[in-house]
Amino acid sequence: MNIFAKLFFIVLVIVIITEFIGIKKFTIGPGQVVLLPMLYAVIIGLLITPDVLGKRIKGLKKLISKEEIELAGTMVMISLLPLGVKYGTLVGPNILKIIQAGPAFLLQELGNLGTIFLGLPLALLLGLKREAFGATVSICREPTLGVIGERYGINSPEGTGVLGTYLIGTVFGTIFFGILASFAPITGLHPYALAMASGMGSGSMMTAASSSLAVAVPEMKETILAYAATSNMLTGVTGLYSVIFLGIPLNNYLYRKLEPKLGRRGGKKDVREDA
């Protein structure tokens, strides 16, 4: 069977299985955790992928090979192109919403820079090199995955880092943000501010966070969901430019400064510099 046809067939089977399982919700304390089909797809993909979880389940060893894995890496970038077009079409029709949203919605994107200041030093201390750059340039959802993949290549160390954070966010992000939003009101922050913070550019994580927050503050449910959806839309648009013009230059600068001091000794010296 042709490699592309085999890969397409395997993906189709995974999609059918995950859609059949559907969305699962369960309650933890005052909040709600939402498990989406994307999560099941990632888990199934890990189980059948060579050299990811060690020895694979017996019987799956011949299902997918490294040739299919390499092709899948290329196909990820192609599959992200329609998503990039979708984000682009959001700008024109919703430009008035973006203007009316005010500086609060727009400036929230600067919060992504927190992943750089907090995540990069920790990643370097753990021994990562250029993977640390890709993993911490932002919260690493679809726009960031597309930008890093286009600029460095999805199979590069930077691409490995951004893809790793993307997958971790898919597997654990919905659970983490669902639980976090459940208890967020005790911080004393206004529910509208928390709703805005739920829009981090990920539909699954936004849904989990805003749904849990709406359950915790039911009298503001409609407004919370509206703010979260608007914030998520703006993050998808402004986040792209935040990564390109702020995240990448700042992260490269900090990497050059911190890697010689925090990078683990004894490993291969990383002399690569981004243009």
Short mmCIF file of N, CA and C in Angstrom, two decimals, residues 139-226:
data_model
loop_
_atom_site.label_atom_id
_atom_site.label_comp_id
_atom_site.label_asym_id
_atom_site.label_seq_id
_atom_site.Cartn_x
_atom_site.Cartn_y
_atom_site.Cartn_z
N ILE A 139 2.39 29.98 24.39
CA ILE A 139 1.63 28.84 24.92
C ILE A 139 1.52 27.73 23.88
N CYS A 140 1.98 28.05 22.64
CA CYS A 140 2.17 27.03 21.60
C CYS A 140 0.89 26.35 21.15
N ARG A 141 -0.05 27.13 20.65
CA ARG A 141 -1.21 26.54 20.00
C ARG A 141 -1.01 26.64 18.48
N GLU A 142 -2.08 26.52 17.73
CA GLU A 142 -1.98 26.38 16.28
C GLU A 142 -1.19 27.51 15.59
N PRO A 143 -1.44 28.79 15.92
CA PRO A 143 -0.66 29.84 15.22
C PRO A 143 0.84 29.71 15.45
N THR A 144 1.22 29.41 16.69
CA THR A 144 2.65 29.27 17.00
C THR A 144 3.24 28.05 16.31
N LEU A 145 2.48 26.97 16.28
CA LEU A 145 2.94 25.76 15.60
C LEU A 145 3.19 26.04 14.13
N GLY A 146 2.30 26.82 13.52
CA GLY A 146 2.47 27.17 12.12
C GLY A 146 3.67 28.08 11.88
N VAL A 147 3.84 29.08 12.75
CA VAL A 147 4.94 30.03 12.58
C VAL A 147 6.29 29.34 12.75
N ILE A 148 6.45 28.58 13.82
CA ILE A 148 7.72 27.90 14.08
C ILE A 148 7.99 26.83 13.02
N GLY A 149 6.95 26.11 12.62
CA GLY A 149 7.12 25.08 11.60
C GLY A 149 7.55 25.68 10.27
N GLU A 150 6.98 26.83 9.92
CA GLU A 150 7.32 27.48 8.66
C GLU A 150 8.72 28.08 8.71
N ARG A 151 9.11 28.64 9.85
CA ARG A 151 10.39 29.35 9.95
C ARG A 151 11.57 28.40 10.17
N TYR A 152 11.37 27.37 10.97
CA TYR A 152 12.49 26.48 11.31
C TYR A 152 12.33 25.06 10.76
N GLY A 153 11.09 24.69 10.43
CA GLY A 153 10.83 23.32 10.00
C GLY A 153 10.29 22.51 11.17
N ILE A 154 9.27 21.72 10.93
CA ILE A 154 8.64 20.97 12.02
C ILE A 154 9.55 19.87 12.54
N ASN A 155 10.54 19.44 11.74
CA ASN A 155 11.46 18.39 12.17
C ASN A 155 12.73 18.95 12.80
N SER A 156 12.82 20.26 12.94
CA SER A 156 13.97 20.90 13.57
C SER A 156 13.85 20.79 15.09
N PRO A 157 14.94 21.09 15.83
CA PRO A 157 14.84 21.11 17.30
C PRO A 157 13.76 22.09 17.79
N GLU A 158 13.67 23.24 17.13
CA GLU A 158 12.63 24.22 17.51
C GLU A 158 11.24 23.64 17.25
N GLY A 159 11.09 22.93 16.12
CA GLY A 159 9.82 22.31 15.80
C GLY A 159 9.46 21.22 16.78
N THR A 160 10.47 20.47 17.22
CA THR A 160 10.24 19.43 18.23
C THR A 160 9.74 20.05 19.52
N GLY A 161 10.33 21.18 19.91
CA GLY A 161 9.92 21.84 21.15
C GLY A 161 8.50 22.35 21.09
N VAL A 162 8.14 23.03 20.00
CA VAL A 162 6.80 23.59 19.89
C VAL A 162 5.75 22.49 19.77
N LEU A 163 6.09 21.42 19.06
CA LEU A 163 5.15 20.31 18.91
C LEU A 163 4.96 19.59 20.25
N GLY A 164 6.05 19.48 21.02
CA GLY A 164 5.95 18.84 22.33
C GLY A 164 5.02 19.60 23.25
N THR A 165 5.16 20.93 23.29
CA THR A 165 4.29 21.74 24.12
C THR A 165 2.86 21.70 23.62
N TYR A 166 2.69 21.66 22.31
CA TYR A 166 1.35 21.58 21.73
C TYR A 166 0.65 20.29 22.16
N LEU A 167 1.38 19.19 22.10
CA LEU A 167 0.79 17.90 22.47
C LEU A 167 0.50 17.83 23.96
N ILE A 168 1.41 18.36 24.78
CA ILE A 168 1.17 18.36 26.22
C ILE A 168 -0.07 19.20 26.55
N GLY A 169 -0.20 20.33 25.83
CA GLY A 169 -1.38 21.16 26.04
C GLY A 169 -2.65 20.44 25.65
N THR A 170 -2.59 19.64 24.58
CA THR A 170 -3.75 18.88 24.13
C THR A 170 -4.12 17.80 25.14
N VAL A 171 -3.11 17.11 25.68
CA VAL A 171 -3.37 16.00 26.59
C VAL A 171 -3.77 16.49 27.97
N PHE A 172 -3.01 17.45 28.51
CA PHE A 172 -3.23 17.88 29.89
C PHE A 172 -3.86 19.27 30.02
N GLY A 173 -3.82 20.06 28.92
CA GLY A 173 -4.28 21.44 29.01
C GLY A 173 -5.74 21.57 29.38
N THR A 174 -6.62 20.77 28.74
CA THR A 174 -8.04 20.86 29.05
C THR A 174 -8.32 20.51 30.49
N ILE A 175 -7.64 19.48 30.98
CA ILE A 175 -7.84 19.07 32.39
C ILE A 175 -7.32 20.14 33.32
N PHE A 176 -6.12 20.65 33.05
CA PHE A 176 -5.49 21.65 33.91
C PHE A 176 -6.33 22.93 33.98
N PHE A 177 -6.70 23.46 32.81
CA PHE A 177 -7.44 24.72 32.79
C PHE A 177 -8.87 24.55 33.30
N GLY A 178 -9.43 23.36 33.09
CA GLY A 178 -10.77 23.11 33.62
C GLY A 178 -10.78 23.14 35.13
N ILE A 179 -9.78 22.52 35.75
CA ILE A 179 -9.68 22.52 37.21
C ILE A 179 -9.29 23.90 37.72
N LEU A 180 -8.34 24.55 37.03
CA LEU A 180 -7.87 25.87 37.44
C LEU A 180 -9.01 26.88 37.46
N ALA A 181 -9.82 26.87 36.41
CA ALA A 181 -10.93 27.84 36.32
C ALA A 181 -11.99 27.57 37.37
N SER A 182 -12.10 26.32 37.82
CA SER A 182 -13.09 25.99 38.83
C SER A 182 -12.84 26.74 40.13
N PHE A 183 -11.58 26.91 40.45
CA PHE A 183 -11.21 27.54 41.71
C PHE A 183 -10.70 28.97 41.53
N ALA A 184 -10.67 29.46 40.27
CA ALA A 184 -10.15 30.80 40.01
C ALA A 184 -10.90 31.91 40.73
N PRO A 185 -12.24 31.83 40.91
CA PRO A 185 -12.94 32.93 41.58
C PRO A 185 -12.43 33.26 42.98
N ILE A 186 -11.79 32.30 43.66
CA ILE A 186 -11.31 32.58 45.02
C ILE A 186 -10.12 33.54 45.01
N THR A 187 -9.56 33.82 43.82
CA THR A 187 -8.44 34.77 43.73
C THR A 187 -8.91 36.21 43.95
N GLY A 188 -10.21 36.44 43.82
CA GLY A 188 -10.73 37.79 43.97
C GLY A 188 -10.77 38.57 42.68
N LEU A 189 -10.24 38.01 41.60
CA LEU A 189 -10.29 38.68 40.30
C LEU A 189 -11.72 38.65 39.75
N HIS A 190 -12.06 39.65 38.99
CA HIS A 190 -13.41 39.73 38.44
C HIS A 190 -13.63 38.57 37.46
N PRO A 191 -14.81 37.95 37.48
CA PRO A 191 -15.09 36.84 36.56
C PRO A 191 -14.90 37.20 35.09
N TYR A 192 -15.14 38.48 34.73
CA TYR A 192 -14.94 38.87 33.34
C TYR A 192 -13.46 38.82 32.96
N ALA A 193 -12.61 39.23 33.89
CA ALA A 193 -11.16 39.15 33.64
C ALA A 193 -10.72 37.70 33.50
N LEU A 194 -11.28 36.83 34.34
CA LEU A 194 -10.95 35.40 34.26
C LEU A 194 -11.47 34.81 32.94
N ALA A 195 -12.63 35.29 32.49
CA ALA A 195 -13.18 34.81 31.23
C ALA A 195 -12.28 35.20 30.07
N MET A 196 -11.76 36.43 30.10
CA MET A 196 -10.84 36.88 29.07
C MET A 196 -9.58 36.04 29.08
N ALA A 197 -9.13 35.67 30.27
CA ALA A 197 -7.92 34.86 30.38
C ALA A 197 -8.13 33.45 29.86
N SER A 198 -9.39 33.02 29.75
CA SER A 198 -9.67 31.67 29.24
C SER A 198 -9.38 31.54 27.76
N GLY A 199 -9.36 32.67 27.05
CA GLY A 199 -9.13 32.61 25.60
C GLY A 199 -7.65 32.63 25.27
N MET A 200 -7.01 31.46 25.35
CA MET A 200 -5.57 31.38 25.10
C MET A 200 -5.23 30.87 23.71
N GLY A 201 -6.24 30.89 22.82
CA GLY A 201 -5.98 30.46 21.45
C GLY A 201 -6.27 29.01 21.18
N SER A 202 -6.77 28.30 22.17
CA SER A 202 -7.09 26.89 22.03
C SER A 202 -8.58 26.69 22.28
N GLY A 203 -9.30 26.18 21.29
CA GLY A 203 -10.73 25.97 21.45
C GLY A 203 -11.04 25.00 22.58
N SER A 204 -10.25 23.92 22.67
CA SER A 204 -10.52 22.92 23.70
C SER A 204 -10.24 23.45 25.10
N MET A 205 -9.11 24.14 25.28
CA MET A 205 -8.77 24.66 26.59
C MET A 205 -9.67 25.83 26.98
N MET A 206 -10.05 26.65 26.00
CA MET A 206 -10.98 27.75 26.28
C MET A 206 -12.33 27.21 26.72
N THR A 207 -12.80 26.16 26.03
CA THR A 207 -14.08 25.57 26.39
C THR A 207 -14.05 25.00 27.80
N ALA A 208 -12.97 24.28 28.12
CA ALA A 208 -12.86 23.69 29.46
C ALA A 208 -12.82 24.77 30.53
N ALA A 209 -12.02 25.82 30.31
CA ALA A 209 -11.86 26.86 31.31
C ALA A 209 -13.14 27.68 31.48
N SER A 210 -13.72 28.14 30.37
CA SER A 210 -14.91 28.99 30.46
C SER A 210 -16.12 28.23 30.98
N SER A 211 -16.24 26.95 30.61
CA SER A 211 -17.36 26.14 31.11
C SER A 211 -17.28 25.96 32.61
N SER A 212 -16.07 25.68 33.10
CA SER A 212 -15.88 25.52 34.54
C SER A 212 -16.14 26.83 35.27
N LEU A 213 -15.67 27.95 34.68
CA LEU A 213 -15.87 29.25 35.29
C LEU A 213 -17.35 29.61 35.30
N ALA A 214 -18.07 29.28 34.23
CA ALA A 214 -19.50 29.56 34.16
C ALA A 214 -20.28 28.77 35.21
N VAL A 215 -19.84 27.56 35.48
CA VAL A 215 -20.48 26.76 36.52
C VAL A 215 -20.21 27.35 37.90
N ALA A 216 -18.98 27.87 38.09
CA ALA A 216 -18.61 28.45 39.38
C ALA A 216 -19.33 29.77 39.63
N VAL A 217 -19.61 30.54 38.55
CA VAL A 217 -20.30 31.83 38.68
C VAL A 217 -21.51 31.80 37.74
N PRO A 218 -22.54 31.04 38.08
CA PRO A 218 -23.66 30.82 37.15
C PRO A 218 -24.44 32.08 36.79
N GLU A 219 -24.47 33.08 37.69
CA GLU A 219 -25.23 34.29 37.40
C GLU A 219 -24.62 35.12 36.28
N MET A 220 -23.37 34.85 35.91
CA MET A 220 -22.70 35.58 34.84
C MET A 220 -22.37 34.67 33.66
N LYS A 221 -23.04 33.55 33.58
CA LYS A 221 -22.69 32.51 32.62
C LYS A 221 -22.61 33.01 31.19
N GLU A 222 -23.65 33.68 30.71
CA GLU A 222 -23.71 34.10 29.31
C GLU A 222 -22.58 35.08 28.97
N THR A 223 -22.35 36.05 29.85
CA THR A 223 -21.31 37.04 29.60
C THR A 223 -19.93 36.39 29.65
N ILE A 224 -19.73 35.48 30.58
CA ILE A 224 -18.45 34.78 30.70
C ILE A 224 -18.13 34.02 29.42
N LEU A 225 -19.11 33.29 28.90
CA LEU A 225 -18.88 32.51 27.68
C LEU A 225 -18.63 33.44 26.49
N ALA A 226 -19.34 34.57 26.44
CA ALA A 226 -19.14 35.52 25.35
C ALA A 226 -17.76 36.15 25.39
#
